Short mmCIF file of N, CA and C in Angstrom, two decimals:
data_model
loop_
_atom_site.label_atom_id
_atom_site.label_comp_id
_atom_site.label_asym_id
_atom_site.label_seq_id
_atom_site.Cartn_x
_atom_site.Cartn_y
_atom_site.Cartn_z
N MET W 1 10.10 16.56 2.16
CA MET W 1 10.19 15.63 1.05
C MET W 1 8.92 15.74 0.23
N SER W 2 9.09 15.85 -1.07
CA SER W 2 7.93 15.93 -1.96
C SER W 2 7.29 14.55 -2.11
N TRP W 3 6.05 14.56 -2.61
CA TRP W 3 5.35 13.31 -2.83
C TRP W 3 6.11 12.43 -3.82
N LEU W 4 6.65 13.04 -4.86
CA LEU W 4 7.40 12.29 -5.87
C LEU W 4 8.65 11.66 -5.25
N ASP W 5 9.36 12.40 -4.42
CA ASP W 5 10.54 11.84 -3.74
C ASP W 5 10.15 10.69 -2.82
N TRP W 6 9.01 10.85 -2.12
CA TRP W 6 8.53 9.79 -1.24
C TRP W 6 8.22 8.54 -2.06
N LEU W 7 7.57 8.72 -3.23
CA LEU W 7 7.28 7.58 -4.11
C LEU W 7 8.56 6.90 -4.57
N ARG W 8 9.56 7.70 -4.95
CA ARG W 8 10.84 7.11 -5.37
C ARG W 8 11.44 6.26 -4.26
N LYS W 9 11.37 6.77 -3.04
CA LYS W 9 11.90 6.03 -1.89
C LYS W 9 11.15 4.70 -1.72
N GLN W 10 9.82 4.75 -1.87
CA GLN W 10 9.02 3.53 -1.73
C GLN W 10 9.32 2.53 -2.85
N ALA W 11 9.51 3.04 -4.04
CA ALA W 11 9.76 2.16 -5.20
C ALA W 11 11.07 1.40 -5.06
N THR W 12 12.02 1.95 -4.30
CA THR W 12 13.32 1.29 -4.14
C THR W 12 13.46 0.61 -2.78
N ALA W 13 12.42 0.65 -1.96
CA ALA W 13 12.48 0.04 -0.63
C ALA W 13 12.19 -1.45 -0.72
N ASN W 14 12.75 -2.20 0.24
CA ASN W 14 12.38 -3.61 0.29
C ASN W 14 11.09 -3.74 1.08
N ASP W 15 10.65 -4.96 1.37
CA ASP W 15 9.32 -5.15 1.96
C ASP W 15 9.21 -4.73 3.41
N LEU W 16 10.29 -4.32 4.05
CA LEU W 16 10.19 -3.78 5.40
C LEU W 16 10.41 -2.28 5.43
N GLY W 17 10.38 -1.66 4.25
CA GLY W 17 10.51 -0.22 4.21
C GLY W 17 11.95 0.25 4.23
N ARG W 18 12.89 -0.66 4.00
CA ARG W 18 14.30 -0.29 3.97
C ARG W 18 14.72 -0.02 2.55
N GLN W 19 15.74 0.76 2.38
CA GLN W 19 16.26 1.02 1.05
C GLN W 19 17.04 -0.20 0.58
N THR W 20 16.90 -0.58 -0.66
CA THR W 20 17.54 -1.78 -1.17
C THR W 20 19.03 -1.64 -1.46
N PRO W 21 19.59 -0.44 -1.74
CA PRO W 21 21.00 -0.41 -2.08
C PRO W 21 21.94 -0.93 -0.98
N HIS W 22 21.57 -0.79 0.29
CA HIS W 22 22.45 -1.22 1.37
C HIS W 22 21.68 -2.07 2.38
N PRO W 23 21.20 -3.25 1.97
CA PRO W 23 20.37 -4.04 2.86
C PRO W 23 21.10 -4.51 4.10
N THR W 24 22.41 -4.64 4.05
CA THR W 24 23.12 -5.13 5.22
C THR W 24 23.22 -4.09 6.33
N THR W 25 23.08 -2.80 5.98
CA THR W 25 23.18 -1.77 7.00
C THR W 25 21.83 -1.20 7.40
N ALA W 26 20.76 -1.64 6.74
CA ALA W 26 19.44 -1.10 7.03
C ALA W 26 18.89 -1.72 8.30
N THR W 27 17.99 -0.98 8.94
CA THR W 27 17.32 -1.49 10.13
C THR W 27 15.85 -1.62 9.84
N ALA W 28 15.15 -2.34 10.70
CA ALA W 28 13.71 -2.52 10.50
C ALA W 28 13.02 -1.18 10.53
N SER W 29 11.90 -1.10 9.83
CA SER W 29 11.18 0.16 9.76
C SER W 29 10.66 0.56 11.12
N SER W 30 10.55 1.85 11.34
CA SER W 30 10.08 2.35 12.61
C SER W 30 8.57 2.47 12.59
N ALA W 31 8.01 2.70 13.76
CA ALA W 31 6.56 2.87 13.85
C ALA W 31 6.12 4.08 13.03
N ALA W 32 6.96 5.09 12.92
CA ALA W 32 6.60 6.28 12.15
C ALA W 32 6.40 5.93 10.68
N GLU W 33 7.14 4.96 10.16
CA GLU W 33 6.99 4.57 8.76
C GLU W 33 5.65 3.89 8.51
N ASP W 34 5.03 3.37 9.56
CA ASP W 34 3.76 2.69 9.42
C ASP W 34 2.60 3.68 9.45
N HIS W 35 2.86 4.90 9.80
CA HIS W 35 1.81 5.89 9.97
C HIS W 35 1.60 6.66 8.68
N PRO W 36 0.36 6.85 8.28
CA PRO W 36 0.12 7.55 7.02
C PRO W 36 0.62 8.98 6.99
N SER W 37 0.94 9.55 8.14
CA SER W 37 1.40 10.94 8.13
C SER W 37 2.78 11.08 7.49
N ASP W 38 3.49 9.98 7.28
CA ASP W 38 4.79 10.09 6.61
C ASP W 38 4.63 10.20 5.10
N LEU W 39 3.40 10.05 4.60
CA LEU W 39 3.11 10.20 3.18
C LEU W 39 2.82 11.68 2.92
N PRO W 40 3.74 12.39 2.27
CA PRO W 40 3.50 13.82 2.04
C PRO W 40 2.35 14.04 1.06
N THR W 41 1.63 15.10 1.28
CA THR W 41 0.53 15.47 0.41
C THR W 41 1.07 16.04 -0.89
N PRO W 42 0.52 15.62 -2.03
CA PRO W 42 0.97 16.23 -3.29
C PRO W 42 0.68 17.74 -3.25
N GLU W 43 1.66 18.50 -3.66
CA GLU W 43 1.52 19.95 -3.66
C GLU W 43 1.20 20.43 -5.06
N GLU W 44 0.63 21.64 -5.13
CA GLU W 44 0.34 22.22 -6.44
C GLU W 44 1.65 22.35 -7.21
N GLY W 45 1.64 21.98 -8.45
CA GLY W 45 2.85 21.99 -9.26
C GLY W 45 3.63 20.70 -9.17
N ASP W 46 3.28 19.84 -8.21
CA ASP W 46 3.91 18.53 -8.08
C ASP W 46 3.39 17.65 -9.23
N VAL W 47 3.94 16.48 -9.37
CA VAL W 47 3.46 15.57 -10.40
C VAL W 47 2.03 15.15 -10.08
N PRO W 48 1.24 14.81 -11.08
CA PRO W 48 -0.14 14.39 -10.80
C PRO W 48 -0.15 13.07 -10.04
N SER W 49 -1.11 12.93 -9.13
CA SER W 49 -1.20 11.67 -8.40
C SER W 49 -2.11 10.68 -9.11
N GLU W 50 -2.85 11.15 -10.09
CA GLU W 50 -3.76 10.26 -10.82
C GLU W 50 -3.19 9.94 -12.20
N LEU W 51 -3.10 8.66 -12.46
CA LEU W 51 -2.68 8.16 -13.77
C LEU W 51 -3.51 6.93 -14.08
N ALA W 52 -3.88 6.75 -15.32
CA ALA W 52 -4.59 5.56 -15.79
C ALA W 52 -5.87 5.28 -14.99
N GLY W 53 -6.50 6.35 -14.49
CA GLY W 53 -7.76 6.17 -13.79
C GLY W 53 -7.65 5.84 -12.32
N LEU W 54 -6.46 5.90 -11.74
CA LEU W 54 -6.27 5.62 -10.31
C LEU W 54 -5.54 6.78 -9.67
N ASP W 55 -6.06 7.27 -8.56
CA ASP W 55 -5.34 8.26 -7.77
C ASP W 55 -4.39 7.47 -6.86
N PHE W 56 -3.14 7.40 -7.26
CA PHE W 56 -2.15 6.60 -6.54
C PHE W 56 -1.94 7.11 -5.12
N TYR W 57 -1.97 8.42 -4.95
CA TYR W 57 -1.81 8.98 -3.61
C TYR W 57 -2.92 8.46 -2.70
N SER W 58 -4.16 8.56 -3.15
CA SER W 58 -5.29 8.11 -2.33
C SER W 58 -5.24 6.61 -2.07
N ALA W 59 -4.86 5.84 -3.08
CA ALA W 59 -4.78 4.38 -2.91
C ALA W 59 -3.75 4.01 -1.86
N ILE W 60 -2.59 4.65 -1.90
CA ILE W 60 -1.54 4.37 -0.92
C ILE W 60 -1.98 4.84 0.47
N ALA W 61 -2.51 6.06 0.57
CA ALA W 61 -2.93 6.59 1.87
C ALA W 61 -4.03 5.73 2.49
N THR W 62 -4.98 5.30 1.67
CA THR W 62 -6.07 4.46 2.18
C THR W 62 -5.54 3.15 2.74
N HIS W 63 -4.62 2.51 2.04
CA HIS W 63 -4.07 1.25 2.54
C HIS W 63 -3.20 1.47 3.77
N GLN W 64 -2.52 2.58 3.85
CA GLN W 64 -1.73 2.87 5.05
C GLN W 64 -2.64 3.10 6.27
N ARG W 65 -3.78 3.72 6.06
CA ARG W 65 -4.69 4.00 7.19
C ARG W 65 -5.33 2.74 7.76
N TRP W 66 -5.36 1.66 6.99
CA TRP W 66 -5.98 0.43 7.48
C TRP W 66 -5.37 -0.05 8.79
N LYS W 67 -4.07 0.04 8.92
CA LYS W 67 -3.43 -0.47 10.14
C LYS W 67 -3.97 0.25 11.37
N ASN W 68 -4.08 1.57 11.28
CA ASN W 68 -4.61 2.32 12.42
C ASN W 68 -6.08 2.02 12.67
N ARG W 69 -6.85 1.85 11.60
CA ARG W 69 -8.26 1.47 11.76
C ARG W 69 -8.38 0.13 12.47
N LEU W 70 -7.57 -0.83 12.04
CA LEU W 70 -7.62 -2.15 12.66
C LEU W 70 -7.20 -2.08 14.13
N LYS W 71 -6.14 -1.35 14.43
CA LYS W 71 -5.70 -1.20 15.83
C LYS W 71 -6.79 -0.59 16.69
N ASP W 72 -7.45 0.44 16.17
CA ASP W 72 -8.51 1.11 16.93
C ASP W 72 -9.67 0.16 17.21
N VAL W 73 -10.03 -0.66 16.23
CA VAL W 73 -11.12 -1.61 16.42
C VAL W 73 -10.71 -2.67 17.45
N VAL W 74 -9.51 -3.21 17.32
CA VAL W 74 -9.04 -4.25 18.24
C VAL W 74 -8.98 -3.72 19.67
N ARG W 75 -8.52 -2.50 19.84
CA ARG W 75 -8.39 -1.89 21.17
C ARG W 75 -9.70 -1.37 21.72
N GLY W 76 -10.77 -1.44 20.95
CA GLY W 76 -12.07 -0.92 21.38
C GLY W 76 -12.13 0.59 21.38
N GLN W 77 -11.26 1.23 20.60
CA GLN W 77 -11.21 2.69 20.55
C GLN W 77 -11.97 3.24 19.34
N SER W 78 -12.76 2.41 18.72
CA SER W 78 -13.52 2.82 17.55
C SER W 78 -14.92 2.23 17.63
N GLN W 79 -15.88 2.99 17.16
CA GLN W 79 -17.26 2.50 17.08
C GLN W 79 -17.49 1.74 15.78
N GLU W 80 -16.46 1.75 14.92
CA GLU W 80 -16.58 1.10 13.62
C GLU W 80 -16.70 -0.42 13.79
N THR W 81 -17.58 -1.01 13.02
CA THR W 81 -17.73 -2.45 12.98
C THR W 81 -17.22 -2.93 11.63
N LEU W 82 -16.24 -3.80 11.67
CA LEU W 82 -15.66 -4.31 10.43
C LEU W 82 -16.02 -5.78 10.27
N ASP W 83 -16.56 -6.11 9.13
CA ASP W 83 -16.95 -7.47 8.81
C ASP W 83 -15.79 -8.14 8.08
N PRO W 84 -15.19 -9.20 8.66
CA PRO W 84 -14.05 -9.84 8.00
C PRO W 84 -14.37 -10.38 6.61
N ALA W 85 -15.62 -10.75 6.37
CA ALA W 85 -15.99 -11.26 5.04
C ALA W 85 -15.91 -10.14 4.00
N VAL W 86 -16.23 -8.92 4.39
CA VAL W 86 -16.16 -7.79 3.47
C VAL W 86 -14.72 -7.29 3.36
N VAL W 87 -14.05 -7.13 4.50
CA VAL W 87 -12.66 -6.65 4.49
C VAL W 87 -11.76 -7.61 3.73
N GLY W 88 -12.04 -8.88 3.79
CA GLY W 88 -11.23 -9.88 3.11
C GLY W 88 -11.37 -9.89 1.60
N ARG W 89 -12.34 -9.15 1.09
CA ARG W 89 -12.54 -9.09 -0.37
C ARG W 89 -11.66 -8.01 -0.96
N CYS W 90 -10.84 -8.39 -1.89
CA CYS W 90 -9.91 -7.43 -2.51
C CYS W 90 -10.53 -6.70 -3.69
N ASP W 91 -11.77 -7.01 -4.03
CA ASP W 91 -12.41 -6.36 -5.17
C ASP W 91 -13.40 -5.26 -4.75
N VAL W 92 -13.47 -4.97 -3.48
CA VAL W 92 -14.43 -4.00 -2.97
C VAL W 92 -13.84 -2.59 -2.92
N CYS W 93 -12.56 -2.48 -2.63
CA CYS W 93 -11.94 -1.16 -2.49
C CYS W 93 -11.61 -0.57 -3.87
N THR W 94 -11.29 0.70 -3.87
CA THR W 94 -10.99 1.41 -5.12
C THR W 94 -9.83 0.77 -5.87
N LEU W 95 -8.77 0.40 -5.15
CA LEU W 95 -7.63 -0.22 -5.80
C LEU W 95 -8.03 -1.55 -6.42
N GLY W 96 -8.76 -2.37 -5.69
CA GLY W 96 -9.20 -3.65 -6.23
C GLY W 96 -10.06 -3.51 -7.46
N GLN W 97 -10.95 -2.51 -7.46
CA GLN W 97 -11.79 -2.27 -8.62
C GLN W 97 -10.95 -1.81 -9.80
N TRP W 98 -9.96 -0.95 -9.54
CA TRP W 98 -9.07 -0.50 -10.61
C TRP W 98 -8.29 -1.67 -11.19
N LEU W 99 -7.80 -2.54 -10.32
CA LEU W 99 -7.02 -3.69 -10.80
C LEU W 99 -7.81 -4.55 -11.78
N THR W 100 -9.10 -4.68 -11.55
CA THR W 100 -9.91 -5.51 -12.45
C THR W 100 -10.08 -4.87 -13.82
N THR W 101 -9.85 -3.56 -13.92
CA THR W 101 -10.00 -2.88 -15.21
C THR W 101 -8.68 -2.78 -15.97
N GLN W 102 -7.60 -3.25 -15.40
CA GLN W 102 -6.29 -3.05 -16.01
C GLN W 102 -5.74 -4.23 -16.78
N GLU W 103 -6.57 -5.24 -17.01
CA GLU W 103 -6.12 -6.39 -17.79
C GLU W 103 -5.62 -5.93 -19.15
N GLY W 104 -4.42 -6.32 -19.50
CA GLY W 104 -3.90 -6.04 -20.83
C GLY W 104 -3.37 -4.64 -21.04
N ASP W 105 -3.23 -3.83 -19.97
CA ASP W 105 -2.66 -2.49 -20.14
C ASP W 105 -1.18 -2.66 -20.45
N LEU W 106 -0.79 -2.38 -21.67
CA LEU W 106 0.58 -2.62 -22.12
C LEU W 106 1.59 -1.64 -21.53
N ARG W 107 1.11 -0.61 -20.85
CA ARG W 107 2.02 0.36 -20.24
C ARG W 107 2.59 -0.16 -18.92
N ILE W 108 2.03 -1.24 -18.40
CA ILE W 108 2.44 -1.78 -17.10
C ILE W 108 2.97 -3.19 -17.32
N ALA W 109 4.15 -3.45 -16.78
CA ALA W 109 4.73 -4.79 -16.90
C ALA W 109 3.78 -5.82 -16.27
N PRO W 110 3.43 -6.86 -17.02
CA PRO W 110 2.47 -7.85 -16.51
C PRO W 110 2.89 -8.46 -15.18
N GLU W 111 4.19 -8.68 -14.99
CA GLU W 111 4.63 -9.28 -13.72
C GLU W 111 4.39 -8.34 -12.54
N LEU W 112 4.48 -7.03 -12.76
CA LEU W 112 4.18 -6.07 -11.69
C LEU W 112 2.70 -6.12 -11.33
N MET W 113 1.86 -6.16 -12.35
CA MET W 113 0.42 -6.22 -12.09
C MET W 113 0.04 -7.52 -11.38
N THR W 114 0.63 -8.62 -11.81
CA THR W 114 0.34 -9.90 -11.16
C THR W 114 0.76 -9.86 -9.71
N ARG W 115 1.95 -9.35 -9.44
CA ARG W 115 2.43 -9.26 -8.05
C ARG W 115 1.54 -8.33 -7.22
N LEU W 116 1.12 -7.19 -7.80
CA LEU W 116 0.26 -6.28 -7.06
C LEU W 116 -1.08 -6.94 -6.75
N LYS W 117 -1.65 -7.62 -7.71
CA LYS W 117 -2.92 -8.31 -7.47
C LYS W 117 -2.79 -9.34 -6.35
N GLU W 118 -1.70 -10.11 -6.38
CA GLU W 118 -1.47 -11.12 -5.35
C GLU W 118 -1.26 -10.49 -3.98
N GLU W 119 -0.41 -9.48 -3.92
CA GLU W 119 -0.13 -8.83 -2.63
C GLU W 119 -1.36 -8.11 -2.10
N HIS W 120 -2.11 -7.47 -2.98
CA HIS W 120 -3.30 -6.77 -2.57
C HIS W 120 -4.33 -7.75 -1.99
N ALA W 121 -4.51 -8.89 -2.64
CA ALA W 121 -5.43 -9.91 -2.13
C ALA W 121 -4.94 -10.44 -0.79
N HIS W 122 -3.64 -10.64 -0.67
CA HIS W 122 -3.07 -11.13 0.59
C HIS W 122 -3.26 -10.09 1.71
N PHE W 123 -3.07 -8.82 1.37
CA PHE W 123 -3.28 -7.73 2.33
C PHE W 123 -4.69 -7.81 2.91
N HIS W 124 -5.69 -7.96 2.04
CA HIS W 124 -7.07 -8.03 2.51
C HIS W 124 -7.32 -9.29 3.35
N LYS W 125 -6.71 -10.39 2.96
CA LYS W 125 -6.86 -11.63 3.73
C LYS W 125 -6.28 -11.45 5.14
N LEU W 126 -5.10 -10.84 5.23
CA LEU W 126 -4.47 -10.62 6.54
C LEU W 126 -5.26 -9.64 7.39
N ALA W 127 -5.81 -8.59 6.78
CA ALA W 127 -6.64 -7.63 7.53
C ALA W 127 -7.88 -8.33 8.08
N ALA W 128 -8.50 -9.18 7.27
CA ALA W 128 -9.68 -9.92 7.72
C ALA W 128 -9.33 -10.85 8.87
N GLU W 129 -8.15 -11.44 8.83
CA GLU W 129 -7.72 -12.33 9.91
C GLU W 129 -7.55 -11.56 11.22
N VAL W 130 -7.06 -10.36 11.16
CA VAL W 130 -6.94 -9.52 12.37
C VAL W 130 -8.32 -9.29 12.97
N ILE W 131 -9.29 -9.00 12.13
CA ILE W 131 -10.66 -8.78 12.62
C ILE W 131 -11.22 -10.06 13.23
N ARG W 132 -10.99 -11.19 12.57
CA ARG W 132 -11.48 -12.47 13.11
C ARG W 132 -10.88 -12.75 14.49
N LEU W 133 -9.58 -12.51 14.63
CA LEU W 133 -8.94 -12.71 15.93
C LEU W 133 -9.58 -11.82 16.99
N SER W 134 -9.78 -10.58 16.64
CA SER W 134 -10.39 -9.63 17.58
C SER W 134 -11.81 -10.06 17.93
N ASP W 135 -12.59 -10.46 16.93
CA ASP W 135 -13.96 -10.90 17.16
C ASP W 135 -14.03 -12.12 18.07
N GLN W 136 -12.97 -12.94 18.06
CA GLN W 136 -12.90 -14.12 18.92
C GLN W 136 -12.38 -13.78 20.31
N GLY W 137 -12.11 -12.50 20.57
CA GLY W 137 -11.59 -12.08 21.86
C GLY W 137 -10.09 -12.24 22.00
N LEU W 138 -9.41 -12.56 20.93
CA LEU W 138 -7.95 -12.75 20.95
C LEU W 138 -7.26 -11.43 20.58
N HIS W 139 -7.48 -10.43 21.42
CA HIS W 139 -7.03 -9.07 21.11
C HIS W 139 -5.52 -8.95 21.03
N GLN W 140 -4.80 -9.60 21.93
CA GLN W 140 -3.33 -9.50 21.88
C GLN W 140 -2.79 -10.15 20.62
N GLN W 141 -3.35 -11.28 20.22
CA GLN W 141 -2.93 -11.92 18.98
C GLN W 141 -3.23 -11.03 17.77
N ALA W 142 -4.37 -10.35 17.82
CA ALA W 142 -4.73 -9.44 16.73
C ALA W 142 -3.73 -8.28 16.67
N LEU W 143 -3.37 -7.73 17.82
CA LEU W 143 -2.38 -6.64 17.84
C LEU W 143 -1.01 -7.14 17.41
N ASP W 144 -0.64 -8.35 17.82
CA ASP W 144 0.64 -8.92 17.39
C ASP W 144 0.68 -9.07 15.87
N ALA W 145 -0.46 -9.37 15.27
CA ALA W 145 -0.53 -9.53 13.81
C ALA W 145 -0.31 -8.20 13.08
N LEU W 146 -0.37 -7.09 13.82
CA LEU W 146 -0.17 -5.77 13.23
C LEU W 146 1.21 -5.19 13.53
N ARG W 147 2.04 -5.96 14.21
CA ARG W 147 3.39 -5.47 14.54
C ARG W 147 4.18 -5.19 13.26
N THR W 148 5.20 -4.35 13.40
CA THR W 148 6.03 -3.95 12.26
C THR W 148 6.64 -5.16 11.56
N ASP W 149 7.02 -6.19 12.31
CA ASP W 149 7.68 -7.34 11.71
C ASP W 149 6.70 -8.46 11.31
N ALA W 150 5.42 -8.21 11.44
CA ALA W 150 4.41 -9.23 11.13
C ALA W 150 4.08 -9.24 9.63
N PRO W 151 3.55 -10.35 9.13
CA PRO W 151 3.22 -10.46 7.71
C PRO W 151 2.31 -9.33 7.19
N TYR W 152 1.34 -8.87 7.99
CA TYR W 152 0.44 -7.82 7.54
C TYR W 152 1.25 -6.57 7.15
N ASN W 153 2.14 -6.15 8.01
CA ASN W 153 2.91 -4.93 7.76
C ASN W 153 3.84 -5.11 6.57
N ARG W 154 4.49 -6.25 6.48
CA ARG W 154 5.38 -6.50 5.33
C ARG W 154 4.58 -6.49 4.03
N CYS W 155 3.41 -7.09 4.05
CA CYS W 155 2.55 -7.11 2.86
C CYS W 155 2.10 -5.69 2.50
N SER W 156 1.76 -4.91 3.50
CA SER W 156 1.35 -3.52 3.26
C SER W 156 2.47 -2.74 2.58
N HIS W 157 3.70 -2.94 3.04
CA HIS W 157 4.85 -2.27 2.42
C HIS W 157 5.03 -2.73 0.97
N ARG W 158 4.81 -4.01 0.70
CA ARG W 158 4.96 -4.49 -0.67
C ARG W 158 3.89 -3.89 -1.58
N VAL W 159 2.67 -3.73 -1.08
CA VAL W 159 1.61 -3.09 -1.88
C VAL W 159 2.03 -1.66 -2.22
N THR W 160 2.52 -0.92 -1.22
CA THR W 160 2.96 0.45 -1.45
C THR W 160 4.11 0.50 -2.45
N LYS W 161 5.07 -0.41 -2.31
CA LYS W 161 6.20 -0.43 -3.23
C LYS W 161 5.73 -0.72 -4.66
N LEU W 162 4.87 -1.70 -4.82
CA LEU W 162 4.39 -2.04 -6.16
C LEU W 162 3.57 -0.91 -6.77
N LEU W 163 2.74 -0.27 -5.96
CA LEU W 163 1.99 0.88 -6.47
C LEU W 163 2.95 1.98 -6.92
N SER W 164 4.00 2.21 -6.15
CA SER W 164 4.99 3.23 -6.51
C SER W 164 5.68 2.86 -7.82
N GLN W 165 6.06 1.61 -7.97
CA GLN W 165 6.73 1.17 -9.19
C GLN W 165 5.80 1.30 -10.40
N ILE W 166 4.55 0.93 -10.23
CA ILE W 166 3.59 1.04 -11.33
C ILE W 166 3.34 2.51 -11.67
N TYR W 167 3.28 3.36 -10.66
CA TYR W 167 3.11 4.79 -10.92
C TYR W 167 4.23 5.28 -11.84
N PHE W 168 5.48 4.90 -11.53
CA PHE W 168 6.60 5.36 -12.35
C PHE W 168 6.56 4.77 -13.76
N GLU W 169 6.12 3.52 -13.88
CA GLU W 169 5.97 2.95 -15.23
C GLU W 169 4.93 3.73 -16.02
N LEU W 170 3.81 4.03 -15.41
CA LEU W 170 2.75 4.77 -16.10
C LEU W 170 3.18 6.20 -16.40
N SER W 171 3.93 6.81 -15.51
CA SER W 171 4.34 8.21 -15.71
C SER W 171 5.28 8.35 -16.90
N GLU W 172 5.98 7.30 -17.25
CA GLU W 172 6.84 7.33 -18.44
C GLU W 172 6.02 7.60 -19.70
N PHE W 173 4.77 7.15 -19.72
CA PHE W 173 3.91 7.34 -20.88
C PHE W 173 3.25 8.72 -20.90
N HIS W 174 3.40 9.47 -19.83
CA HIS W 174 2.76 10.78 -19.74
C HIS W 174 3.77 11.92 -19.83
N LYS W 175 5.03 11.59 -20.09
CA LYS W 175 6.06 12.63 -20.23
C LYS W 175 5.90 13.32 -21.58
N PRO W 176 6.15 14.64 -21.62
CA PRO W 176 6.10 15.33 -22.91
C PRO W 176 7.21 14.77 -23.83
N ASP W 177 6.93 14.78 -25.10
CA ASP W 177 7.90 14.29 -26.07
C ASP W 177 9.11 15.22 -26.07
N SER W 178 10.27 14.70 -25.74
CA SER W 178 11.49 15.52 -25.63
C SER W 178 12.14 15.76 -27.00
N ARG W 179 11.59 15.16 -28.06
CA ARG W 179 12.19 15.33 -29.40
C ARG W 179 11.76 16.65 -30.06
N SER W 180 10.82 17.37 -29.50
CA SER W 180 10.33 18.58 -30.16
C SER W 180 11.28 19.73 -30.02
#
């Protein structure tokens, strides 16, 4: 599957990673869908991953990797120290910084940007809560907060979906003029 096809799939998925056309027959997302390795690498000749000053591929991959980083920290399998006060800030990461520069971009539907800002902030709040639980020695509760059906995972899927939708909105402005 190409990166563009993967983005299309994400743009039409609901918040649990299911396709929206047949919600009654869809099943909950698998653990493989939570792993960043299901995000194909853009290939040469593929559509560009950077539009409007954001590398959408990197933004999506970075947010997908957070779950594994958090699990490794909670399980004591990482030397990384995460400060919940820093992780909880949505303006520190590349996506958060980009969002602050996009006020009034007429190429993006305002409701999409508002939803992305809200979901992105919520994502950081939930990630910080996982760290707080772990820091308090509540490791099982922290791991439960990372389960596929937990709010963190659903929020992560919504961030990916919104980024995919915004990518397609922006890409409409970068198409060659077909009237020539």
